[in-house]
Structures are given as structure tokens and as C-alpha cells.
Amino acid sequence: MSGDSFTAGTFSGSNLACRRGGRLVFTGLAFSLPAGGALILRGANGSGKTTLLRLMAGLIPPTAGHLAWSDQPLDDSDEHAAKLRFVSHLDAVKPALSVAENLSFWSALWSGRIDDAATLRAMDAFGLRHLATFPGRLLSAGQRHRLALARLLVAPAPLWLLDEPGNALDEASLGALTAAIADHRGRGGSVVVASHGSAFVNDGNTLDVGTFTPKTAVHWSDDADEESAA
Amino acid sequence: MNVFSTLLARDLKLAIRQSADSLTVVAFFAIATVLFPFGVGPETNVLERISGGVLWVTALLAALLSLDRIFTVDYEDGTLDQLVLTGQPLSIVVLAKITAHWLTTGVPLLIVSPLLAVTLHLPTAGYAPLLLALLLGTPTVSLVGAVGAALVLGTRRGGVLLSLLVLPLYIPVLIFGAMAVEAATTGRSATPELLVLAGFAVLAVTLCPWATAAAVRQAVE
Amino acid sequence: MKIANAIFPWAAGLAVLLFAVGLPIALVTSPPDYQQGETVRILYLHVPAAVMGEMIYYAMASGSAAYLIWRHPMAGLVAKASAPVGAMFTALCLICGMLWGEPMWGTFWVWDARLTSTLIMFFIYLGYIALGDAFEDPERGDRAAAILALVGVVNVPIIKFSVNWWNTLHQPASLSLTKSNMSGEMLLPLFLMMGAYGMFYVTVLVIRVRSELLAAKIRNARMSQIAGNEAAQAIG
């Protein structure tokens, strides 16, 4: 890790609402994430954790409300995107490229130069060094996911958005992820983790997305009425 | 190293490692062209007359079959999400991918077209205009095709739908591409047709990356 | 929607009235053409259909633009509801063109520049409808189709220009469907039919937008129901 720290400020959202496929997933949702902070997203399946993460990444525009950096509402999605790294449940690993090539592509794309040292550090952090020349197609699901997590380290960005980052990881890799997040926060980086299980952070605010789901009474069919009565 | 060259280099590297994909497109171009003499008979005067049009139609169909390569794999494995989040203009990102598609599809089609033209008895005067027309027309084919390819991401029947969207939009390129060849073989100058094709390419390169970026953005939304 | 509800009975009434007056005049009482004879009557159905087919495409593209820029759901609905009507008018235009061509050209199909452009337009409508219908999430279909409509609107003039160029080089201008001079007696049925088609479009548009709104409501109710049940299970 290089010693540089982040000065991006507080990432926040206010009065956020999101409509997906005609349904209001959540409404009136607000959060504030200071530099070095952590936010853990909880909630049942379908409560909108992934939707909220994609909204935070700028992939989904909010139906209402806005995101802000240090209280400045963000108006340029590209500028926002440059400040974040997003790890979704899709690993974005190219089967025809080796582990090292996969990482150095993202390193070059984000930092604008080929940074072999950063690529090596990222591979070391997630125990991928011995697989460096292996093509992506030979990796197991867990190894592919570690490669996706290693992308976080090839080029620094202040905000990490992690969707179920512990999926398919073994004990050692869970430890590596916890260490990486602690180090990132130590340098003023912030992290949002959507997770059912361990959140990989010692202290952090918890946001239950399910509590922002609008509770509308639906009287659609007879058995719906029965269920709501029961 | 900027985003454009980094992404272009990666896509070319992937295409070389999976070169069977590009070769399949070229092979389709060849087999589809070779079907025509069986359909209309091997008489030289008939084949001569239709050679330019046949080569253009089969080249368009071959390019059409390769269009889903531009975005589908990246969409399915999550790379497209990451490419939207590079922090650089998305139109530059998609232009890099379109350029890679043209270099790995349009250029190979261009290279084998004279060989196929021989089998169709294309008159000698037609070769230069055919190559020039393909050189000016295939970038438009990749650019317009990319818009369609991005629009059908996540649909139930992407391939057939893509052809329905894109083929009507290819008609202008087909008209001027085939007429450039015809003009030269009937003793007229092909310059007007070639100029129009160049105009289409300029228009496509200014508008299509923008439309493709909009389509990609709504696909990952 | 209030405006739509207000104009709906007027549009429907006018459509019925104009068809009731226009069709007999166009098909029976108007004088035959000195050159085309009785065949000219097909033109009273053909020409307004061609105009409507194109105008509806531009209406659809404007609606799509409004939908994409301001995310106005109503504009998207208007665009979506217009497409099948536009496709129907282009199809009507093609059928009438073919029926007119048989006595005039001796064949049902000639690669006439206007007919060819209309045929391509018909395919573009089909693509728009198919794309809008191809997604599990109808909102994604609306957005994708809206982008396609805008791509199409840039292409329509280019296609027309290309087809004209191609047509003039390949065949000398023959007797065109609309080239003959229009006399005053011909203008009346043309205008009546044009008005009837226009009112028919408005009427069908309102009906289709209404049913689309209803379908969206049903979908939303179902989605909320699923979400509600899930939440109830999570609590219980």
C-alpha cells in the first residue's frame, strides 16, 4: 500500500427513493458516510440492498432525492465514478486473460499507467501471486471472487461499494478482506458493505434497507386479503 | 495510456486469443457468398452482374452475426458495469469497443472480399471500388450495429431481434456500397457513391457512440 | 389524462362522422380520373395512410425524446401506444399501393421510391414494437425502444435519400402514385380521409394509453404484493 490518504470528504444521500419495475423499492432513505467510515446494509432478500449499492455507484438514477460529496450534490456521474470502486456479485473476470493481465488491465484503465507494483501488491493481499500466470478460465469461483476483490487495490479510490463480498471466500480470504478494509479506512477511505453475515468491519453504522420499503396496503386478490388478515 | 487505447488493446488481445470467433465470421462470409452461384447458376454474365451486391449483402450478414460480441459477454460477466464506472466519458469507452470490433470483423471481411469476388467473376474495374467502399462502409456497419447490440442487451431473443433492428438501418450503406461497384463496372465514376459512404461514416462516428453510450447506460441501470 | 378524456368523445365522434362522409365520397361519388379511371379511388386511402404512417413516426420520436430527457412516463406511453397504429397505416399504404399498381403498372409490386421507403418504414416500426416487448421489465423495454425511435428518426431521411438515389439510377421515373395533378374534386375526399385517419389515430391512442396505464397499475399492485408478503415473512 502506498501511504497516501484520501481527502474526498463525506459521502451522503438524502431523501432517496428508487422505483424498479414499477415498484417503489425504498423511499425517504438517508445516510451519511464520513471519511474513514463504514456503512453496513442489512435487509431481507428483495429489500433493495443491491439496488441501493448500484444507486450509490451512480448506475441507477434515484427516483427522488440526491447523493452528495461533502454536501455538494453530485451532478457529474463520471466524476463520481472516478471516486469509487464497485464489487458486485458478478466478478468481471476475463477467462482468456491471466490473473495478472486481468488486474493490470483495470490498473491501467483507472490509473492511466501500467503499475506493476500495485498489481503485485493486490495479488499478494488476496493470495493470488502463485496464480498470476493462470488464465481466468481455470480459477474456481472463490479465486475469481478474490480476483474481483483484488481490483480494489490496483488503483486507489476513496469509496468502496461491496455487494456480499464474503461470498465463496475461505477463512484466509475473509481475513484478507477484513485487513484490506481496515487499511483502506485507516487512510481515510470509506466503505459500504451489503451483507447478510459478517460485515468485515469492527465499527460502522448499520442501515436496514427494509425499513424504508413503503408499507402500502395492497388489496389485489382474495387470497392477498386472507394473508394480510392472517 | 488512456482509456481508449487500454480498452482497445484488451479487446484486441481477447480477439487474438479467441481468434476462432473472427475466423467464423469470415468463414460465414465465404460460405454465404458461395451459395449464390448454386442459387442463380454459374453463368459468368449473371454472376458478373450481381457480384457487387452479393458481396455487400453477405458482408452485412456476416457483420451482423458478429455484433453481439461487442457487448454481450461484457454485460453478462459484469465487465460492462465496471466500464460504465471508469470515470471517463462512456462514448469514448464504447468507441474503443466499436473500433476493436471493426478491426477484428470489418478488416478481415475486407481482406477476403477480393478472393470471393474472383469466384463471382467481378470485372477487373470493380475491385478498387469494392475495396474502397468496404473500407468506407464497414466502420458505419460496426457503429450502427453497436447501437443495436447495446439496445438488445438483456432481451429474451437478442440475435433475431438485433437483425430486425439493424438491417433496415444498413440499407443506405448497402445501396451506396453496391452502387459504387456497379458504377465502376459500367464505366461510370464511383466517386459520388464513395463520397456518400464517407459522409455516412462521418455522421455515424459522431452520433453512434453517443447513442450507444445511452443504450449501454440504460442496459446496466 | 384529463385532456385525453375530454377530447376522447369528440375525436371518436369526428372519426365516425368523417369516415361516414369521406368513404362514400372517396369510393363512390367522386369523379373518376381521366387518366387512371376508377383506380384513382385507391389513392384516397393510400395517400393519407402514407402521410399518417410518417407523421405518427415523428410523433413517436418526439414522445420518446420527451420520455428520455424528462423521464415523463406519459410521453413514453404515447410513443409506445402510437407504434402499432403507425405500423398499421404503413401496412395499409403498402396494400393500397400494391392494389393500385396491378391495374396501373401491370404488377403488384414495383420498386418505386416511395413504396420502398414505406416498406422500410414498416420494418422500422416492427423493430420498435419487437424491442419494446422483448424485456422482462417493461420499463427497460420502454427506454430501449425510445432510444431506437430516436436513432430511427435520424435514419429515415437518410434512407429516403438513399432509396431515391438508387431508384433514379435503376429505373426511369414511371407514372408515380401521387404525381398526377390534383383537381379540386380530388382534394375534398383526400382531406376528408386525412381527417378521418387523424381522428382515428387520436381515438385509438387514448384507448391504448388508458389500457397501458391500467396494465401498469396491475403490475405495480402485484409487485407491491410480492414485496409485502416477503416483508411479512421476514417479520413473522
XYZ file of C-alpha atoms in Angstrom:
687
model
C 0.000 0.000 0.000
C 1.196 3.446 -0.731
C 0.973 5.824 2.175
C -1.255 8.416 0.525
C -4.574 9.140 2.171
C -7.899 10.258 0.785
C -9.486 13.680 1.133
C -12.800 13.040 -0.556
C -14.949 14.113 2.403
C -18.330 12.819 3.494
C -20.459 10.794 1.087
C -24.127 11.172 1.825
C -27.585 10.637 0.423
C -30.779 12.355 1.413
C -34.438 11.545 0.875
C -33.571 8.822 -1.630
C -36.289 6.888 -3.378
C -35.959 4.269 -6.072
C -38.547 2.697 -8.303
C -37.698 -0.581 -10.062
C -40.003 -2.386 -12.469
C -42.897 -0.184 -11.384
C -42.413 -0.919 -7.667
C -41.132 1.602 -5.128
C -38.206 -0.317 -3.581
C -37.446 2.239 -0.874
C -38.335 5.819 -0.132
C -37.173 8.523 2.275
C -33.824 6.801 2.694
C -30.896 8.851 4.000
C -27.326 8.017 5.006
C -24.093 9.784 5.764
C -20.689 8.210 5.440
C -17.719 10.236 6.722
C -14.155 9.675 5.516
C -12.868 6.526 7.202
C -16.416 5.410 7.993
C -18.233 2.203 7.252
C -21.878 1.552 6.442
C -23.386 -1.915 6.644
C -26.525 -2.538 4.609
C -28.905 -5.112 6.026
C -32.297 -6.339 4.934
C -34.206 -9.347 3.673
C -33.924 -10.626 0.097
C -35.545 -8.163 -2.265
C -35.399 -5.318 0.254
C -33.169 -3.342 -2.103
C -29.594 -3.666 -0.811
C -28.162 -4.267 -4.267
C -30.402 -1.570 -5.744
C -29.133 0.910 -3.153
C -25.499 -0.019 -3.864
C -25.996 0.415 -7.612
C -27.718 3.720 -6.934
C -24.764 4.803 -4.766
C -22.464 3.847 -7.656
C -24.450 6.093 -9.994
C -25.577 3.178 -12.173
C -29.221 3.759 -11.245
C -30.534 7.333 -11.045
C -32.599 7.925 -7.885
C -36.326 8.456 -8.482
C -36.202 11.161 -5.798
C -33.505 12.661 -3.586
C -29.818 13.014 -4.357
C -26.326 11.873 -3.484
C -23.675 14.320 -2.320
C -19.978 14.605 -1.561
C -19.331 16.972 1.378
C -22.861 18.337 0.932
C -22.205 19.210 -2.718
C -24.909 17.387 -4.711
C -23.201 15.399 -7.414
C -24.133 16.365 -10.924
C -21.413 14.625 -12.928
C -21.727 10.843 -12.775
C -18.281 10.358 -14.355
C -16.639 12.488 -11.679
C -18.444 10.430 -9.032
C -17.496 7.148 -10.700
C -13.811 8.086 -10.555
C -14.074 8.203 -6.744
C -15.450 4.699 -6.251
C -14.803 1.006 -6.729
C -17.777 -1.320 -7.034
C -17.581 -5.073 -6.418
C -20.823 -6.747 -7.421
C -21.833 -10.398 -7.400
C -20.504 -10.556 -10.982
C -16.719 -10.901 -10.975
C -15.899 -9.344 -14.379
C -13.018 -11.776 -14.846
C -11.990 -12.492 -18.440
C -11.406 -16.247 -18.916
C -8.868 -15.712 -21.710
C -6.641 -13.338 -19.696
C -4.275 -14.393 -16.914
C -4.807 -13.222 -13.340
C -2.023 -10.654 -13.711
C -3.393 -9.440 -17.076
C -6.889 -9.109 -15.658
C -5.563 -6.924 -12.841
C -3.170 -4.833 -14.889
C -5.950 -4.009 -17.374
C -8.032 -2.405 -14.619
C -4.956 -0.785 -13.136
C -4.149 0.834 -16.489
C -7.771 1.807 -17.085
C -8.160 3.532 -13.724
C -4.722 4.996 -13.079
C -3.791 5.715 -16.682
C -0.465 3.861 -16.444
C 0.817 0.322 -16.094
C 1.587 -0.062 -12.394
C 3.165 -3.499 -11.923
C 3.961 -2.807 -8.271
C 0.304 -2.140 -7.470
C -0.754 -5.266 -9.351
C 1.734 -7.369 -7.383
C 0.616 -5.861 -4.069
C -3.028 -6.565 -4.919
C -2.235 -10.178 -5.796
C -0.278 -10.602 -2.568
C -3.077 -9.163 -0.457
C -5.547 -11.768 -1.695
C -3.141 -14.696 -2.069
C -3.210 -14.722 -5.869
C 0.541 -14.374 -6.530
C 1.028 -18.087 -7.240
C -1.847 -17.936 -9.760
C -0.518 -14.857 -11.601
C 0.030 -16.589 -14.939
C -3.081 -18.774 -14.735
C -5.834 -17.875 -17.197
C -9.107 -16.781 -15.638
C -10.969 -19.769 -17.011
C -9.024 -22.134 -14.698
C -9.972 -20.289 -11.497
C -12.522 -21.561 -9.002
C -15.486 -19.395 -8.013
C -13.696 -18.341 -4.818
C -10.499 -17.484 -6.677
C -12.404 -15.440 -9.249
C -14.082 -13.525 -6.456
C -10.701 -12.876 -4.813
C -9.501 -11.515 -8.148
C -12.514 -9.186 -8.226
C -11.656 -8.001 -4.692
C -8.005 -7.536 -5.618
C -9.163 -4.945 -8.175
C -9.938 -2.701 -5.200
C -6.213 -2.396 -4.546
C -4.757 -1.829 -8.034
C -5.707 1.836 -8.155
C -6.778 3.818 -5.091
C -10.286 5.265 -4.821
C -11.868 6.692 -1.649
C -15.226 4.872 -1.721
C -15.662 1.097 -1.834
C -19.104 -0.352 -2.573
C -19.135 -4.089 -1.831
C -22.101 -6.356 -2.566
C -21.917 -9.532 -0.423
C -18.094 -9.513 -0.546
C -17.774 -12.617 1.652
C -19.499 -14.944 -0.827
C -17.469 -18.044 -1.756
C -14.463 -16.913 0.326
C -12.427 -19.226 2.571
C -11.254 -18.343 6.107
C -7.915 -16.896 4.999
C -9.501 -14.716 2.310
C -12.118 -13.407 4.740
C -9.228 -12.304 6.933
C -7.502 -10.676 3.957
C -10.676 -8.780 3.091
C -11.118 -7.578 6.680
C -7.489 -6.399 6.718
C -7.844 -4.639 3.355
C -10.954 -2.786 4.532
C -9.275 -1.778 7.824
C -6.238 -0.477 5.944
C -8.456 1.404 3.467
C -10.357 3.071 6.306
C -7.116 3.848 8.115
C -6.137 6.023 5.172
C -9.418 7.893 5.185
C -11.263 5.667 2.744
C -14.871 4.736 3.362
C -16.765 1.547 2.626
C -20.343 0.397 2.143
C -20.938 -3.321 2.625
C -24.165 -5.116 1.789
C -24.044 -8.352 3.721
C -26.153 -10.949 5.466
C -23.334 -12.374 7.529
C -20.070 -10.894 8.748
C -19.631 -7.278 7.689
C -15.797 -7.285 7.863
C -15.751 -4.045 9.830
C -15.198 -3.507 13.557
C -17.373 -0.462 13.932
C -19.783 1.020 11.492
C -23.314 2.218 11.135
C -25.953 -0.253 10.139
C -28.699 0.670 7.720
C -31.668 -1.677 7.431
C -32.900 -1.039 3.888
C -36.088 -2.988 4.608
C -37.363 -0.269 6.949
C -37.586 2.157 4.021
C -39.820 -0.093 1.940
C -43.174 1.666 1.666
C -45.842 -0.226 3.564
C -48.767 0.147 1.252
C -51.871 -1.868 1.905
C -52.487 -3.936 -1.178
C -55.898 -5.401 -1.789
C -55.361 -7.128 -5.019
C -56.948 -10.555 -4.844
C -58.922 -12.550 -2.322
C -56.014 -14.612 -1.071
C -53.953 -11.455 -0.584
C -56.644 -10.222 1.767
C -56.603 -13.516 3.583
C -52.866 -13.371 4.049
C -52.869 -9.824 5.318
C -55.719 -10.726 7.698
C -53.697 -13.678 8.978
C -2.152 5.107 -21.721
C -5.678 6.447 -21.888
C -8.973 4.629 -21.572
C -9.413 4.295 -25.328
C -6.079 2.644 -26.047
C -6.160 0.480 -22.897
C -9.570 -0.928 -23.723
C -8.789 -1.285 -27.434
C -5.620 -3.205 -26.586
C -7.518 -5.512 -24.227
C -10.283 -6.234 -26.734
C -7.742 -6.944 -29.469
C -5.817 -9.241 -27.129
C -9.033 -11.103 -26.319
C -9.921 -11.341 -30.020
C -6.487 -12.759 -30.857
C -6.700 -15.301 -28.021
C -10.172 -16.274 -29.224
C -9.405 -15.845 -32.919
C -11.798 -18.660 -33.823
C -14.608 -16.118 -33.348
C -13.287 -13.789 -36.050
C -12.490 -16.689 -38.342
C -16.041 -17.994 -38.018
C -17.369 -14.667 -39.273
C -15.035 -14.756 -42.269
C -15.995 -18.372 -42.942
C -19.669 -17.400 -42.877
C -18.954 -14.598 -45.360
C -17.301 -17.136 -47.683
C -19.951 -19.859 -47.443
C -22.852 -17.426 -47.808
C -21.242 -15.918 -50.930
C -20.564 -19.328 -52.419
C -24.260 -20.213 -52.053
C -25.237 -17.684 -54.729
C -23.806 -19.478 -57.780
C -25.764 -22.537 -56.664
C -28.892 -20.437 -56.383
C -28.692 -18.435 -59.630
C -26.477 -20.691 -61.759
C -22.775 -20.381 -62.618
C -23.137 -18.320 -65.832
C -20.417 -15.686 -65.905
C -22.619 -12.854 -67.173
C -25.198 -13.362 -64.390
C -22.582 -13.583 -61.639
C -20.697 -10.571 -63.034
C -23.866 -8.531 -62.888
C -24.745 -9.389 -59.261
C -21.275 -9.824 -57.734
C -21.028 -6.398 -56.075
C -24.459 -6.615 -54.492
C -23.984 -10.208 -53.357
C -20.665 -9.415 -51.678
C -22.200 -6.456 -49.874
C -25.265 -8.373 -48.683
C -23.212 -11.308 -47.405
C -20.671 -8.974 -45.760
C -23.519 -7.211 -43.936
C -24.990 -10.508 -42.755
C -21.573 -11.721 -41.595
C -21.003 -8.477 -39.682
C -24.495 -8.764 -38.200
C -23.689 -12.207 -36.789
C -20.639 -10.807 -35.010
C -22.348 -7.773 -33.453
C -23.394 -9.465 -30.223
C -19.683 -9.967 -29.451
C -19.289 -6.226 -28.830
C -21.214 -6.107 -25.550
C -22.946 -9.378 -24.638
C -20.039 -11.105 -22.873
C -19.052 -7.938 -21.006
C -22.678 -7.458 -19.987
C -23.078 -10.990 -18.697
C -19.824 -11.180 -16.694
C -20.208 -7.745 -15.063
C -17.419 -6.019 -17.012
C -19.882 -3.578 -18.557
C -20.857 -2.251 -15.085
C -17.200 -1.558 -14.437
C -16.718 0.059 -17.854
C -19.583 2.462 -17.149
C -17.785 3.360 -13.900
C -14.352 4.222 -15.335
C -14.901 7.911 -14.655
C -14.258 8.676 -18.335
C -16.911 9.565 -20.930
C -18.824 6.409 -21.810
C -18.892 7.366 -25.503
C -15.073 7.041 -25.588
C -15.329 3.639 -23.890
C -17.861 2.325 -26.415
C -15.924 3.856 -29.314
C -12.908 1.791 -28.240
C -15.031 -1.353 -28.254
C -16.528 -0.483 -31.653
C -13.056 0.155 -33.081
C -11.935 -3.240 -31.815
C -14.986 -4.816 -33.460
C -14.212 -3.143 -36.768
C -10.551 -4.205 -36.668
C -11.491 -7.819 -35.893
C -14.512 -8.114 -38.211
C -14.667 -5.363 -40.838
C -10.987 -5.586 -41.753
C -10.907 -9.410 -42.135
C -14.026 -9.215 -44.328
C -12.317 -6.534 -46.401
C -9.206 -8.702 -46.804
C -11.021 -11.812 -48.067
C -13.518 -9.955 -50.269
C -11.248 -9.861 -53.395
C -10.855 -13.643 -53.185
C -14.600 -14.118 -53.078
C -15.023 -11.537 -55.855
C -12.905 -13.801 -58.079
C -15.384 -16.651 -57.611
C -18.206 -14.324 -58.697
C -16.300 -13.063 -61.773
C -16.301 -9.437 -60.639
C -14.987 -7.362 -63.583
C -11.452 -6.049 -63.034
C -12.630 -2.445 -62.834
C -14.754 -3.355 -59.804
C -12.002 -4.415 -57.377
C -10.702 -0.996 -56.359
C -14.199 0.466 -55.761
C -15.246 -2.712 -53.873
C -12.294 -2.432 -51.502
C -12.690 1.314 -51.078
C -16.433 1.004 -50.498
C -15.894 -1.721 -47.890
C -13.174 0.375 -46.253
C -15.534 3.368 -46.002
C -18.722 1.387 -45.334
C -17.734 -1.221 -42.741
C -16.976 1.361 -39.994
C -20.585 2.558 -40.351
C -21.700 -1.069 -40.139
C -19.847 -1.534 -36.830
C -21.009 1.833 -35.454
C -24.703 1.440 -36.289
C -24.588 -2.213 -35.282
C -23.175 -1.296 -31.869
C -26.264 0.799 -31.101
C -28.469 -2.194 -31.863
C -26.197 -4.569 -29.939
C -26.397 -2.352 -26.856
C -30.191 -1.999 -27.162
C -30.865 -5.746 -27.149
C -28.735 -6.461 -24.043
C -30.841 -8.464 -21.621
C -33.598 -9.359 -24.086
C -35.051 -12.810 -24.444
C -34.258 -13.274 -28.133
C -31.333 -10.946 -28.757
C -29.966 -12.348 -32.009
C -33.075 -12.353 -34.197
C -34.261 -9.096 -32.694
C -30.901 -7.471 -33.414
C -31.227 -8.278 -37.120
C -34.716 -6.793 -37.215
C -33.427 -3.567 -35.638
C -30.207 -3.190 -37.564
C -30.822 -4.479 -41.102
C -33.244 -1.675 -42.118
C -30.638 0.822 -40.927
C -27.984 -0.873 -43.096
C -29.929 -0.281 -46.322
C -28.282 3.094 -47.147
C -24.783 1.608 -46.767
C -25.818 -1.375 -48.892
C -27.251 0.875 -51.617
C -24.187 3.047 -51.954
C -21.706 0.217 -51.398
C -23.207 -1.928 -54.117
C -23.710 1.033 -56.461
C -20.063 2.070 -56.130
C -19.086 -1.336 -57.526
C -21.780 -1.191 -60.193
C -20.759 2.300 -61.273
C -17.175 1.231 -61.852
C -18.136 -1.919 -63.765
C -20.493 0.016 -66.045
C -17.869 2.637 -66.844
C -19.160 5.392 -64.571
C -17.077 7.029 -61.854
C -17.663 5.577 -58.390
C -16.568 8.796 -56.689
C -20.058 10.133 -55.801
C -21.047 6.877 -54.111
C -17.743 6.656 -52.264
C -18.122 10.247 -51.068
C -21.611 9.496 -49.742
C -20.249 6.423 -47.924
C -17.555 8.606 -46.378
C -20.260 11.057 -45.334
C -22.239 8.248 -43.692
C -19.105 7.168 -41.813
C -18.507 10.700 -40.510
C -22.133 11.023 -39.430
C -22.080 7.593 -37.768
C -18.845 8.253 -35.893
C -20.260 11.490 -34.459
C -23.708 10.159 -33.481
C -23.453 6.410 -32.860
C -21.013 6.381 -29.898
C -23.335 8.787 -28.148
C -26.455 6.704 -28.853
C -24.597 3.511 -27.928
C -23.500 5.059 -24.631
C -27.118 5.968 -23.852
C -28.195 2.419 -24.679
C -25.451 0.905 -22.509
C -26.336 3.175 -19.610
C -29.963 2.096 -19.673
C -28.879 -1.541 -20.033
C -26.869 -1.515 -16.779
C -29.445 0.602 -14.942
C -55.041 12.217 -18.936
C -57.833 14.691 -18.186
C -57.288 16.394 -21.539
C -57.289 12.993 -23.191
C -60.577 12.073 -21.529
C -62.059 15.392 -22.586
C -61.122 15.086 -26.259
C -61.860 11.378 -26.475
C -65.615 11.556 -27.272
C -65.022 14.386 -29.773
C -62.227 12.523 -31.531
C -64.205 9.283 -31.651
C -67.323 11.067 -32.888
C -65.425 13.003 -35.540
C -63.681 9.846 -36.697
C -67.004 8.069 -37.205
C -68.514 11.126 -38.917
C -65.552 11.698 -41.242
C -65.403 8.034 -42.220
C -69.186 8.051 -42.804
C -68.936 11.090 -45.073
C -65.477 10.562 -46.554
C -65.622 6.910 -47.564
C -68.739 7.204 -49.796
C -67.366 10.348 -51.429
C -63.933 8.794 -51.959
C -65.132 5.409 -53.132
C -68.409 6.165 -54.895
C -69.474 9.706 -55.667
C -66.192 11.446 -56.575
C -65.500 11.636 -60.335
C -63.114 9.085 -61.899
C -59.742 10.378 -63.085
C -59.407 10.975 -66.863
C -56.137 9.047 -66.868
C -56.452 6.471 -64.097
C -60.197 5.907 -64.244
C -61.868 4.378 -61.206
C -58.478 3.215 -59.884
C -57.859 6.708 -58.580
C -60.176 5.914 -55.652
C -57.464 3.726 -54.100
C -55.331 6.841 -53.780
C -57.816 8.367 -51.347
C -56.987 5.538 -48.957
C -53.326 5.242 -49.933
C -52.001 8.791 -49.771
C -53.403 9.751 -46.333
C -52.148 6.405 -44.962
C -48.641 7.222 -46.204
C -48.802 10.666 -44.589
C -50.131 9.227 -41.304
C -47.503 6.474 -41.260
C -44.778 9.077 -41.394
C -46.397 11.644 -39.107
C -47.016 9.047 -36.411
C -43.351 8.085 -36.564
C -42.361 11.680 -35.858
C -44.937 11.857 -33.042
C -43.477 8.655 -31.642
C -39.929 10.006 -31.834
C -40.962 13.261 -30.114
C -42.672 11.287 -27.360
C -39.577 9.130 -26.983
C -37.333 12.194 -26.737
C -39.547 13.706 -24.037
C -39.552 10.384 -22.218
C -35.751 10.081 -22.289
C -34.953 13.698 -21.461
C -37.554 14.464 -18.797
C -38.400 10.873 -17.877
C -42.029 11.808 -18.384
C -43.876 8.453 -18.249
C -46.889 9.775 -20.198
C -44.698 10.726 -23.175
C -43.297 7.202 -23.172
C -46.787 5.741 -23.128
C -47.870 7.910 -26.067
C -44.834 6.770 -28.058
C -45.450 3.127 -27.199
C -49.157 3.334 -27.993
C -48.525 5.094 -31.323
C -46.291 2.424 -32.831
C -48.895 -0.234 -33.726
C -51.165 2.435 -35.233
C -48.295 3.780 -37.325
C -47.359 0.262 -38.414
C -50.983 -0.340 -39.395
C -51.073 2.808 -41.553
C -47.805 1.904 -43.323
C -49.220 -1.591 -43.942
C -52.463 -0.080 -45.302
C -50.417 2.239 -47.508
C -48.442 -0.725 -48.885
C -51.542 -2.840 -49.525
C -53.319 0.023 -51.305
C -50.146 0.745 -53.271
C -49.999 -2.845 -54.450
C -53.694 -2.883 -55.404
C -53.209 0.369 -57.332
C -50.073 -0.968 -59.002
C -51.751 -4.005 -60.531
C -54.021 -2.084 -62.958
C -51.594 0.824 -63.449
C -48.228 -0.953 -63.798
C -49.478 -4.442 -64.555
C -47.791 -5.842 -61.460
C -48.490 -5.816 -57.754
C -45.033 -4.622 -56.795
C -42.735 -2.067 -58.350
C -39.606 -0.827 -56.576
C -40.998 2.691 -56.612
C -39.021 5.042 -54.347
C -41.972 5.970 -52.145
C -43.294 2.428 -51.803
C -39.812 1.150 -50.989
C -39.279 3.819 -48.325
C -42.670 2.976 -46.817
C -41.735 -0.709 -46.739
C -38.527 0.093 -44.840
C -40.539 2.333 -42.523
C -42.836 -0.627 -41.840
C -39.813 -2.742 -40.844
C -38.571 0.032 -38.553
C -41.968 0.060 -36.823
C -41.801 -3.721 -36.417
C -38.342 -3.439 -34.845
C -39.558 -0.775 -32.440
C -42.551 -2.864 -31.362
C -40.476 -6.039 -31.012
C -37.780 -4.291 -28.942
C -40.278 -2.688 -26.592
C -41.794 -6.083 -25.971
C -38.564 -8.048 -25.506
C -37.685 -7.304 -21.883
C -38.913 -8.881 -18.656
C -39.012 -5.400 -17.137
C -41.411 -3.289 -19.257
C -39.687 -0.044 -18.216
C -36.433 -1.246 -19.758
C -38.322 -2.030 -22.947
C -39.760 1.489 -22.993
C -36.334 3.083 -22.594
C -34.616 0.889 -25.178
C -37.423 1.424 -27.691
C -37.287 5.186 -27.090
C -33.577 5.265 -27.966
C -34.315 3.180 -31.067
C -37.045 5.611 -32.136
C -34.548 8.474 -31.989
C -31.929 6.510 -33.926
C -34.647 5.777 -36.470
C -35.687 9.402 -36.830
C -32.136 10.333 -37.834
C -32.138 7.459 -40.296
C -35.491 8.000 -42.001
C -34.311 10.966 -44.140
C -31.063 9.136 -44.939
C -32.997 6.060 -46.034
C -35.296 8.174 -48.222
C -32.325 9.924 -49.814
C -30.593 6.606 -50.474
C -33.677 4.928 -51.907
C -34.309 7.905 -54.210
C -30.745 7.824 -55.494
C -30.923 4.068 -56.012
C -34.310 4.327 -57.698
C -33.440 7.081 -60.169
C -30.338 5.219 -61.323
C -32.073 1.885 -61.750
C -35.299 2.762 -63.459
C -36.651 5.778 -65.288
C -39.401 7.571 -63.414
C -42.632 5.793 -64.253
C -46.121 7.001 -63.509
C -45.855 7.764 -59.820
C -48.648 7.169 -57.360
C -49.045 10.814 -56.480
C -47.572 12.662 -59.399
C -50.782 13.418 -61.302
C -52.222 16.867 -60.804
C -54.745 17.152 -58.064
C -58.010 18.738 -59.032
C -60.309 20.360 -56.513
C -62.707 17.450 -56.740
C -59.919 15.134 -55.668
C -58.814 17.307 -52.760
C -62.109 17.010 -50.900
C -62.106 13.223 -50.442
C -58.363 13.363 -49.698
C -58.868 15.884 -46.907
C -61.877 14.025 -45.521
C -59.955 10.762 -45.383
C -56.930 12.501 -43.915
C -59.111 13.934 -41.148
C -60.804 10.580 -40.561
C -57.420 8.827 -40.242
C -56.136 11.544 -37.906
C -59.160 11.319 -35.606
C -58.950 7.514 -35.726
C -55.311 7.779 -34.552
C -56.243 10.085 -31.658
C -59.101 7.788 -30.628
C -57.014 4.628 -30.684
C -54.172 6.458 -28.930
C -56.393 7.403 -25.992
C -57.781 3.867 -25.719
C -54.313 2.323 -25.835
C -52.808 4.773 -23.333
C -55.695 4.049 -20.965
C -55.169 0.311 -21.175
C -51.395 0.699 -20.787
C -51.976 2.738 -17.612
C -54.282 0.048 -16.304
C -51.753 -2.682 -17.107
C -49.059 -0.712 -15.249
C -51.344 -0.371 -12.225
C -51.993 -4.111 -12.154
C -48.260 -4.786 -12.431
C -47.469 -2.390 -9.577
C -50.131 -3.909 -7.350
C -48.680 -7.364 -7.980
C -45.115 -6.205 -7.308
C -46.085 -4.495 -4.042
C -47.995 -7.592 -3.056
C -44.903 -9.762 -3.529
C -42.818 -7.239 -1.573
C -45.450 -7.063 1.164
C -45.610 -10.828 1.531
C -41.822 -11.049 1.674
C -41.691 -8.375 4.388
C -44.436 -10.114 6.352
C -42.479 -13.351 6.212
C -39.283 -11.614 7.307
C -41.067 -10.210 10.361
C -43.091 -13.312 11.189
